[in-house]
Amino acid sequence: MDKFKTTEALRTKAEQMKSQHIRELFEDENRFTEFSRQFEGLLFDFSKSKVDAEVLDLLESLAGEAKLQQGIADLFAGKEVNNTENRPALHMALRSAEPSYRIDGGEDVKPLILAEEQKFAKFVNNVRSGKWKGHTGKPIKTIVNIGIGGSDLGPKMVCQALKPNSNQQLRMRFISSIDANHVFPILTVCDPETTLFIVESKTFGTEETLTNANTCRGWLLSSMSNDASAVAKHFVAVTTNIEKARAFGIDPRNMFGFWDWVGGRYSVWSAIGLPIALSLGMEQFKEFQAGAAAMDSHFKTAPIKKNLPALLGLLGVWNQNFLEYKTHAILPYDEYLRWFPDYLQQLEMESNGKSVNKGGQPIDYKTCPILWGGQGNNGQHAFYQLLHQGTRYVFHEFFAPVEATNPMGDHHLKLLANCLAQSEALMKGRTAEEAREAMKAEGLSDSEIERLVPFRSFAGDKPSHTFLYKELTPRLLGSLIALYEHKTFTQGWIWDINSFDQWGVELGKQMCKRLQPILSGDVSADNLDASTKGLINYTLENRD
Ligand code: G6Q
């Protein structure tokens, strides 16, 4: 990043701001107005972080030097932004309402998308209306999605997030891990006559998914007198690899396609979103896509300081590369967003967890931070201790709905109060003097007060972003996901890395294949390192 002239100025500014408590920044009464933005029903407050007008100016200059606007134009135009796989990244085409969408001025992909969508919509309507019957003539009651990574996290997160909007008649289940402890408990509560399996795999070559799909097919057939014709009524596939899905035994009429220019973690808008459409119906699925499309137009056209995804990405660069916060906590105060931290973890860490630039040169600056998190209110009684008083520099991101989805007494008011109190407490902290006052009010003796002051003081100065939204509608969730997709792109662009490949997942996969015959006892473990060999020998000696 040293190639940008603004980098030096940002470094100097960061050194100055590191020693400035965020509390002091609030002497400016307009701070909230100046450092918050709105997009449709979404409020983004970044005033409780270490920014001021000069930081925003510098980030805008950084974006200018890095030609971010050109990057955005290239992305939307379908240029080959995924340079190691020689592909564009065109997930925006899936949700665009435009009648045509061309790859780099060439092929129009919209007719392909619309044809697939028609087939998809027909299937969704048939299943939801009960017209689609299982092998024994009963309508479908349970959908089991079999997929992993990008073929699991998106549909699972969205189905959970929009559960209140769903067709409660269809139960949604998700099998991802190869661990039989994931598959077995799900199958035990499913009725084969009324269960439909969706095998989701872009490549149709993922071992976890194929193993799970085979197990589920065996389970189905064993309850249908091994009548292979039952598979057509209980298995459909979503894939870009029709041949492999056919070889697995899925009828092409039961396949829904997408294309190599849709990355796995960006595929929720394609037929990979089938579980979402089954749960919500096509109309709401289209609203979900429309929310994302609205964020796309905003990203393409808004000036940097008003552009939510660009701003979020640039602020992330500021916090990570200049203020040096080590990890990024995603803290939803919304039970329905339970899987959101996992989803963002994949989106950002798989996209931007890279250490060579687009030209293949090693880089000497930090790229994606570690994202982690969990439901905020539970976290308060678990890991928040470290956030308030630990020695790590964490950046916090809070999310909460203004309205209660299930109004019950004062639950929602208390939930919101908890969320807002946490960001306030993290930012302000409590001085020794304030701690003394509080303990005096509790009636503690002077000596006890002095003993406890170091433990009951809080340094504060812990930054956060807060997102508030009226309610989590399909449209809003669509916008929120697209916001983070484009944040991820913005950061990848500034860091000069390819956000759309994931070579890092390959090595472990290959090693796993090599270890399977050794674990079976068919091949000797002698050529392995001492640790792996020791672990395998322990397994071989201790299993029945
Ligand atoms: C996502 C990644 C990865 C992928 C899974 C499943 O961007 O590529 O998470 O989605 O490995 O791959 P398949 O969909 O091909 O089974």
CSV table of N, CA and C and ligand atoms in Angstrom, one decimal, residues 148-151 200-204 206 209 263-265 346 350 502 509, ligand 1:
chain,number,residue,atom,x,y,z
A,148,ILE,N,-22.2,-27.3,1.4
A,148,ILE,CA,-21.2,-26.8,2.4
A,148,ILE,C,-20.6,-25.5,1.9
A,149,GLY,N,-20.1,-24.7,2.8
A,149,GLY,CA,-19.5,-23.4,2.4
A,149,GLY,C,-20.5,-22.5,1.8
A,150,GLY,N,-20.2,-22.0,0.6
A,150,GLY,CA,-21.1,-21.1,-0.1
A,150,GLY,C,-22.4,-21.8,-0.5
A,151,SER,N,-22.4,-23.1,-0.5
A,151,SER,CA,-23.7,-23.8,-0.9
A,151,SER,C,-24.5,-24.1,0.4
A,200,GLU,N,-26.8,-29.1,-3.2
A,200,GLU,CA,-26.3,-27.9,-3.8
A,200,GLU,C,-24.8,-28.0,-3.8
A,201,SER,N,-24.2,-27.9,-5.0
A,201,SER,CA,-22.8,-27.9,-5.2
A,201,SER,C,-22.4,-27.4,-6.5
A,202,LYS,N,-21.7,-26.3,-6.5
A,202,LYS,CA,-21.3,-25.6,-7.7
A,202,LYS,C,-20.5,-26.6,-8.6
A,203,THR,N,-19.6,-27.3,-8.0
A,203,THR,CA,-18.7,-28.2,-8.8
A,203,THR,C,-19.3,-29.6,-8.9
A,204,PHE,N,-20.1,-30.0,-8.0
A,204,PHE,CA,-20.6,-31.3,-7.8
A,204,PHE,C,-19.5,-32.3,-7.6
A,206,THR,N,-17.6,-31.9,-4.4
A,206,THR,CA,-17.2,-31.7,-3.0
A,206,THR,C,-17.5,-32.9,-2.2
A,209,THR,N,-20.4,-33.0,0.5
A,209,THR,CA,-21.7,-32.9,-0.1
A,209,THR,C,-22.1,-34.3,-0.7
A,263,GLY,N,-19.4,-16.8,-7.9
A,263,GLY,CA,-18.6,-17.5,-6.9
A,263,GLY,C,-19.4,-18.1,-5.8
A,264,GLY,N,-18.9,-19.2,-5.2
A,264,GLY,CA,-19.7,-19.9,-4.2
A,264,GLY,C,-20.3,-19.0,-3.1
A,265,ARG,N,-19.4,-18.2,-2.5
A,265,ARG,CA,-19.9,-17.3,-1.4
A,265,ARG,C,-20.7,-16.2,-1.9
A,346,GLN,N,-17.2,-16.1,6.3
A,346,GLN,CA,-16.8,-16.7,5.0
A,346,GLN,C,-16.6,-15.7,4.0
A,350,GLU,N,-12.7,-15.6,3.4
A,350,GLU,CA,-12.3,-16.4,2.2
A,350,GLU,C,-12.0,-15.5,1.0
A,502,GLN,N,-10.1,-18.8,-4.1
A,502,GLN,CA,-10.0,-19.4,-2.8
A,502,GLN,C,-9.0,-20.6,-2.8
A,509,LYS,N,-7.8,-30.2,1.3
A,509,LYS,CA,-8.6,-31.2,0.6
A,509,LYS,C,-7.8,-32.3,0.1
B,1,G6Q,C1,-17.0,-20.4,-1.8
B,1,G6Q,C2,-16.1,-21.4,-1.8
B,1,G6Q,C3,-16.5,-22.7,-1.0
B,1,G6Q,C4,-17.5,-23.5,-1.7
B,1,G6Q,C5,-17.6,-24.9,-1.0
B,1,G6Q,C6,-18.6,-25.8,-1.7
B,1,G6Q,O1,-16.9,-19.3,-2.3
B,1,G6Q,O2,-15.7,-21.7,-3.1
B,1,G6Q,O3,-17.1,-22.3,0.3
B,1,G6Q,O4,-18.8,-22.9,-1.8
B,1,G6Q,O5,-16.4,-25.5,-1.0
B,1,G6Q,O6,-18.3,-26.0,-3.0
B,1,G6Q,P1,-19.3,-26.6,-4.0
B,1,G6Q,O7,-20.5,-25.7,-4.1
B,1,G6Q,O8,-18.6,-26.7,-5.3
B,1,G6Q,O9,-19.7,-27.9,-3.5
